[in-house]
Tab-separated table of C-alpha atoms in Angstrom:
chain	number	residue	atom	x	y	z
A	245	UNK	CA	0.000	0.000	0.000
A	246	UNK	CA	1.303	3.434	-0.889
A	247	UNK	CA	0.369	6.811	-2.292
A	248	UNK	CA	0.519	6.787	-6.102
A	249	UNK	CA	1.193	10.067	-7.910
A	250	UNK	CA	1.190	10.823	-11.643
A	251	UNK	CA	2.913	14.018	-12.828
A	252	UNK	CA	3.322	15.750	-16.161
A	253	UNK	CA	6.686	16.680	-17.662
A	254	UNK	CA	6.679	19.951	-15.670
A	255	UNK	CA	6.212	18.127	-12.371
A	256	UNK	CA	2.573	19.139	-11.853
A	257	UNK	CA	0.357	16.484	-10.268
A	258	UNK	CA	-2.184	15.053	-12.694
A	259	UNK	CA	-3.528	12.300	-10.474
A	260	UNK	CA	-2.944	10.721	-7.085
A	261	UNK	CA	-4.593	8.100	-4.911
A	262	UNK	CA	-3.870	5.582	-2.168
A	263	UNK	CA	-3.153	2.166	-3.661
A	264	UNK	CA	-4.433	-0.898	-1.791
A	265	UNK	CA	-3.388	-3.190	-4.626
A	266	UNK	CA	-6.884	-3.082	-6.105
A	267	UNK	CA	-6.264	-0.714	-9.019
A	268	UNK	CA	-4.559	-2.271	-12.033
A	269	UNK	CA	-3.220	-0.493	-15.130
A	270	UNK	CA	-6.393	-0.959	-17.162
A	271	UNK	CA	-8.563	0.468	-14.413
A	272	UNK	CA	-6.101	3.316	-13.806
A	273	UNK	CA	-6.183	4.145	-17.520
A	274	UNK	CA	-9.994	4.239	-17.469
A	275	UNK	CA	-9.902	6.648	-14.521
A	276	UNK	CA	-7.351	8.859	-16.268
A	277	UNK	CA	-9.604	9.043	-19.316
A	278	UNK	CA	-12.240	10.492	-16.987
A	279	UNK	CA	-10.090	13.242	-15.501
A	280	UNK	CA	-7.423	14.002	-18.143
A	281	UNK	CA	-7.858	15.065	-21.749
A	282	UNK	CA	-5.755	16.370	-24.620
A	283	UNK	CA	-6.803	18.862	-27.269
A	284	UNK	CA	-5.488	16.580	-30.007
A	285	UNK	CA	-4.938	12.902	-30.677
A	286	UNK	CA	-1.562	11.577	-29.574
A	287	UNK	CA	0.654	8.512	-29.729
A	288	UNK	CA	3.836	8.428	-27.654
A	289	UNK	CA	6.725	6.565	-29.307
A	290	UNK	CA	9.841	8.460	-28.232
A	291	UNK	CA	9.035	10.014	-24.853
A	292	UNK	CA	8.272	13.448	-26.298
A	293	UNK	CA	6.208	15.491	-23.782
A	294	UNK	CA	2.574	16.138	-24.654
A	295	UNK	CA	0.231	18.706	-23.189
A	296	UNK	CA	-2.800	17.441	-21.288
A	297	UNK	CA	-5.422	19.174	-19.175
A	298	UNK	CA	-7.578	18.201	-16.223
A	299	UNK	CA	-11.322	18.107	-16.672
A	300	UNK	CA	-13.237	21.094	-15.354
A	301	UNK	CA	-15.758	18.716	-13.792
A	302	UNK	CA	-15.768	18.535	-9.989
A	303	UNK	CA	-17.201	16.014	-7.584
A	304	UNK	CA	-20.773	16.779	-6.601
A	305	UNK	CA	-20.816	18.671	-3.299
A	306	UNK	CA	-21.727	16.349	-0.454
A	307	UNK	CA	-20.996	15.795	3.221
A	308	UNK	CA	-22.436	13.638	6.032
A	309	UNK	CA	-25.820	14.884	7.180
A	310	UNK	CA	-27.915	14.577	10.294
A	311	UNK	CA	-31.358	13.024	10.090
A	312	UNK	CA	-34.003	15.690	9.653
A	313	UNK	CA	-36.617	13.655	7.863
A	314	UNK	CA	-40.243	14.124	8.791
A	315	UNK	CA	-42.112	11.015	9.911
A	316	UNK	CA	-43.965	10.663	6.636
A	317	UNK	CA	-40.641	10.429	4.765
A	318	UNK	CA	-39.036	7.783	7.006
A	319	UNK	CA	-40.226	4.861	4.886
A	320	UNK	CA	-36.892	4.559	3.035
A	321	UNK	CA	-35.057	4.053	6.328
A	322	UNK	CA	-37.400	1.360	7.620
A	323	UNK	CA	-37.558	-0.409	4.248
A	324	UNK	CA	-33.753	-0.421	3.958
A	325	UNK	CA	-33.469	-1.977	7.409
A	326	UNK	CA	-35.975	-4.695	6.571
A	327	UNK	CA	-34.240	-5.478	3.279
A	328	UNK	CA	-30.634	-5.588	4.453
A	329	UNK	CA	-30.350	-6.538	8.168
A	330	UNK	CA	-26.600	-5.899	8.094
A	331	UNK	CA	-23.987	-3.466	6.819
A	332	UNK	CA	-23.679	-4.332	3.144
A	333	UNK	CA	-19.926	-3.723	3.239
A	334	UNK	CA	-18.545	-4.772	6.636
A	335	UNK	CA	-21.188	-7.417	7.309
A	336	UNK	CA	-21.981	-5.994	10.770
A	337	UNK	CA	-25.206	-7.736	11.769
A	338	UNK	CA	-28.309	-6.252	13.346
A	339	UNK	CA	-28.822	-7.866	16.764
A	340	UNK	CA	-32.140	-7.671	18.613
A	341	UNK	CA	-33.372	-4.924	16.329
A	342	UNK	CA	-30.580	-2.566	17.465
A	343	UNK	CA	-29.690	-0.245	14.575
A	344	UNK	CA	-27.683	2.316	16.550
A	345	UNK	CA	-24.488	1.383	14.661
A	346	UNK	CA	-26.147	1.248	11.247
A	347	UNK	CA	-27.610	3.913	8.971
A	348	UNK	CA	-29.479	3.926	5.689
A	349	UNK	CA	-27.300	5.825	3.208
A	350	UNK	CA	-28.533	7.345	-0.026
A	351	UNK	CA	-26.392	6.425	-3.015
A	352	UNK	CA	-27.385	9.649	-4.778
A	353	UNK	CA	-27.998	12.504	-2.285
A	354	UNK	CA	-31.495	13.910	-1.872
A	355	UNK	CA	-30.146	17.461	-1.696
A	356	UNK	CA	-29.322	17.197	-5.414
A	357	UNK	CA	-32.830	16.142	-6.406
A	358	UNK	CA	-32.907	18.580	-9.337
A	359	UNK	CA	-29.825	16.942	-10.871
A	360	UNK	CA	-31.392	13.538	-10.157
A	361	UNK	CA	-34.358	14.543	-12.305
A	362	UNK	CA	-32.136	16.089	-14.992
A	363	UNK	CA	-30.214	12.820	-15.309
A	364	UNK	CA	-33.464	10.880	-15.613
A	365	UNK	CA	-32.716	8.578	-12.703
A	366	UNK	CA	-36.349	8.494	-11.590
A	367	UNK	CA	-37.179	6.669	-14.828
A	368	UNK	CA	-34.822	3.835	-13.814
A	369	UNK	CA	-36.616	3.192	-10.529
A	370	UNK	CA	-38.871	0.122	-10.714
A	371	UNK	CA	-39.731	0.085	-6.998
A	372	UNK	CA	-43.442	-0.740	-6.632
A	373	UNK	CA	-43.865	0.816	-3.175
A	374	UNK	CA	-46.509	3.547	-2.720
A	375	UNK	CA	-45.449	6.895	-4.159
A	376	UNK	CA	-45.304	8.443	-0.680
A	377	UNK	CA	-42.740	5.818	0.380
A	378	UNK	CA	-40.304	6.538	-2.465
A	379	UNK	CA	-40.035	10.318	-2.106
A	380	UNK	CA	-42.854	11.357	-4.392
A	381	UNK	CA	-42.856	11.396	-8.177
A	382	UNK	CA	-39.072	11.706	-8.469
A	383	UNK	CA	-38.602	8.479	-6.430
A	384	UNK	CA	-35.282	9.537	-4.906
A	385	UNK	CA	-36.201	7.849	-1.601
A	386	UNK	CA	-36.679	4.455	-3.245
A	387	UNK	CA	-34.590	1.753	-1.598
A	388	UNK	CA	-33.070	1.211	-5.029
A	389	UNK	CA	-31.141	4.352	-4.025
A	390	UNK	CA	-30.123	3.235	-0.513
A	391	UNK	CA	-27.660	0.966	1.277
A	392	UNK	CA	-27.540	-0.045	4.935
A	393	UNK	CA	-24.053	0.828	6.185
A	394	UNK	CA	-22.157	0.908	9.434
A	395	UNK	CA	-22.412	4.447	10.821
A	396	UNK	CA	-18.777	5.384	10.190
A	397	UNK	CA	-18.941	3.947	6.681
A	398	UNK	CA	-22.128	5.934	6.055
A	399	UNK	CA	-20.177	9.134	6.733
A	400	UNK	CA	-17.223	7.936	4.644
A	401	UNK	CA	-19.627	7.087	1.799
A	402	UNK	CA	-21.095	10.584	1.924
A	403	UNK	CA	-17.557	12.024	1.887
A	404	UNK	CA	-16.488	9.957	-1.163
A	405	UNK	CA	-13.725	8.185	0.775
A	406	UNK	CA	-14.585	4.925	-0.988
A	407	UNK	CA	-16.826	3.643	-3.737
A	408	UNK	CA	-18.198	0.418	-5.168
A	409	UNK	CA	-17.167	-0.584	-8.690
A	410	UNK	CA	-20.359	-2.066	-10.133
A	411	UNK	CA	-18.472	-3.134	-13.267
A	412	UNK	CA	-15.882	-5.216	-11.401
A	413	UNK	CA	-17.974	-7.507	-9.225
A	414	UNK	CA	-19.076	-4.759	-6.807
A	415	UNK	CA	-15.629	-4.558	-5.239
A	416	UNK	CA	-15.126	-1.873	-2.591
A	417	UNK	CA	-12.292	0.510	-3.523
A	418	UNK	CA	-11.115	3.124	-0.997
A	419	UNK	CA	-9.256	6.105	-2.445
A	420	UNK	CA	-7.584	7.330	0.752
A	421	UNK	CA	-5.528	5.730	3.511
A	422	UNK	CA	-7.093	4.176	6.597
A	423	UNK	CA	-9.674	1.832	5.076
A	424	UNK	CA	-7.736	-1.444	5.070
A	425	UNK	CA	-10.648	-3.174	6.836
A	426	UNK	CA	-12.989	-2.758	3.849
A	427	UNK	CA	-10.584	-2.566	0.889
A	428	UNK	CA	-11.365	-5.371	-1.529
A	429	UNK	CA	-14.610	-6.450	0.129
A	430	UNK	CA	-17.645	-7.139	-2.049
A	431	UNK	CA	-20.909	-5.244	-1.644
A	432	UNK	CA	-23.394	-7.758	-0.245
A	433	UNK	CA	-26.319	-7.961	-2.647
A	434	UNK	CA	-26.938	-11.703	-2.966
A	435	UNK	CA	-29.805	-11.578	-0.453
A	436	UNK	CA	-31.764	-9.231	-2.720
A	437	UNK	CA	-33.568	-11.409	-5.264
A	438	UNK	CA	-36.288	-8.900	-6.148
A	439	UNK	CA	-34.902	-6.516	-8.820
A	440	UNK	CA	-37.426	-3.827	-7.844
A	441	UNK	CA	-35.717	-3.290	-4.477
A	442	UNK	CA	-32.096	-3.888	-5.528
A	443	UNK	CA	-29.705	-0.884	-5.537
A	444	UNK	CA	-29.173	0.313	-9.095
A	445	UNK	CA	-25.823	-0.147	-10.823
A	446	UNK	CA	-26.206	3.221	-12.561
A	447	UNK	CA	-26.393	4.970	-9.198
A	448	UNK	CA	-23.365	3.085	-7.877
A	449	UNK	CA	-21.475	4.126	-11.031
A	450	UNK	CA	-22.485	7.745	-10.472
A	451	UNK	CA	-21.192	7.641	-6.893
A	452	UNK	CA	-17.967	5.960	-8.032
A	453	UNK	CA	-17.402	8.726	-10.583
A	454	UNK	CA	-17.709	11.301	-7.797
A	455	UNK	CA	-15.056	9.384	-5.845
A	456	UNK	CA	-12.697	9.477	-8.834
A	457	UNK	CA	-13.246	13.213	-9.347
A	458	UNK	CA	-12.860	13.921	-5.637
A	459	UNK	CA	-9.724	11.880	-5.014
A	460	UNK	CA	-7.910	11.170	-8.287
A	461	UNK	CA	-8.151	14.484	-10.128
A	462	UNK	CA	-4.887	16.354	-9.604
A	463	UNK	CA	-3.806	16.238	-5.972
A	464	UNK	CA	-7.389	15.538	-4.927
A	465	UNK	CA	-9.979	17.962	-3.619
A	466	UNK	CA	-9.652	19.112	0.005
A	467	UNK	CA	-11.773	17.423	2.644
A	468	UNK	CA	-14.317	19.737	4.226
A	469	UNK	CA	-14.421	19.719	8.049
A	470	UNK	CA	-18.144	19.093	8.454
A	471	UNK	CA	-17.778	18.212	12.154
A	472	UNK	CA	-16.481	21.700	12.936
A	473	UNK	CA	-19.260	23.289	10.909
A	474	UNK	CA	-22.216	21.045	11.798
A	475	UNK	CA	-21.217	18.891	14.757
A	476	UNK	CA	-24.193	19.830	16.958
A	477	UNK	CA	-26.600	20.185	14.051
A	478	UNK	CA	-26.521	23.983	14.128
A	479	UNK	CA	-24.926	26.410	11.680
A	480	UNK	CA	-23.151	29.515	12.959
A	481	UNK	CA	-23.401	31.690	9.852
A	482	UNK	CA	-21.192	34.356	11.447
A	483	UNK	CA	-18.167	32.088	10.970
A	484	UNK	CA	-16.657	33.436	7.786
A	485	UNK	CA	-13.759	30.989	8.198
A	486	UNK	CA	-16.228	28.202	7.370
A	487	UNK	CA	-18.851	29.763	5.126
A	488	UNK	CA	-16.864	32.582	3.523
A	489	UNK	CA	-15.007	30.490	0.962
A	490	UNK	CA	-16.447	29.228	-2.309
A	491	UNK	CA	-16.228	25.681	-0.959
A	492	UNK	CA	-17.983	26.682	2.268
A	493	UNK	CA	-20.782	28.364	0.348
A	494	UNK	CA	-21.279	25.226	-1.753
A	495	UNK	CA	-21.552	23.112	1.403
A	496	UNK	CA	-23.963	25.621	2.947
A	497	UNK	CA	-26.151	25.357	-0.142
A	498	UNK	CA	-26.016	21.558	0.095
A	499	UNK	CA	-26.900	21.563	3.803
A	500	UNK	CA	-29.854	23.912	3.305
A	501	UNK	CA	-31.111	21.828	0.379
A	502	UNK	CA	-30.861	18.702	2.541
A	503	UNK	CA	-32.726	20.260	5.466
A	504	UNK	CA	-35.429	21.761	3.280
A	505	UNK	CA	-35.934	18.615	1.209
A	506	UNK	CA	-38.914	17.309	3.268
A	507	UNK	CA	-40.624	20.679	2.863
A	508	UNK	CA	-40.060	20.646	-0.893
A	509	UNK	CA	-41.475	17.120	-1.092
A	510	UNK	CA	-44.533	18.233	0.872
A	511	UNK	CA	-45.036	21.219	-1.404
A	512	UNK	CA	-44.856	19.016	-4.507
A	513	UNK	CA	-47.387	16.623	-2.989
A	514	UNK	CA	-49.734	19.454	-1.994
A	515	UNK	CA	-49.474	20.940	-5.491
A	516	UNK	CA	-50.372	17.600	-7.085
A	517	UNK	CA	-53.376	17.283	-4.781
A	518	UNK	CA	-54.443	20.834	-5.623
A	519	UNK	CA	-54.251	20.104	-9.358
A	520	UNK	CA	-56.250	16.906	-8.912
A	521	UNK	CA	-59.062	18.631	-7.041
A	522	UNK	CA	-59.245	21.875	-9.013
A	523	UNK	CA	-62.719	22.148	-10.600
A	524	UNK	CA	-62.826	22.082	-14.371
A	525	UNK	CA	-63.387	25.445	-16.040
């Protein structure tokens, strides 16, 4: 295990990541094609330097969140617990209905529900649960978009510390040091025989892409100290050291979108009911 760094001919870092022995040359090349591009076709035969650029795309803003879901939106949590009964990565079992060490994690975050709709992910959901149990018409609370994870892994998942490669047997690949206990494990999905409640590969791929952008593009994006900003669930907006930067403002926008999500869902539901009951002209 070691830190792997790729530099250009000027010494600038193009990519870096922590290698657990899980990333081979073919996979590394695929990742580089995601984050590095050249303005013209090239073929290196004599070691002549070529100019390449990093993609302008960034990882989708996300950080661990506290539960703020209204009772009527808690169905995804209960349904995930019933389906999984253990952490799908570590294998930590639920004993005597004690879930204090386990959390239902969204694969794609609810705070980015507009992007979810733009990408058409709701059309991939085949979950047959009542519309109120899947987050309304956009279906972002379907358990096809959730995993039951150990609490610390839930936070690491939200922070893009590791991902699941759905195209390589669902292997767990951490991108930073300190995750030896889960590196190389396989996401546990064999117990899910009903395809309408199985987590979607497309969503796992989306999350994995965010991990690559977060950790392998250049020297990697900085980790945001969410515990300092949100440890007790409150937000001190007078702290310009946290919220004054561009990164801090992006995380503030994410946090507000997360906290207001239940209200937005309620407004969409109320609007649908209003349209249904409006008298015809």
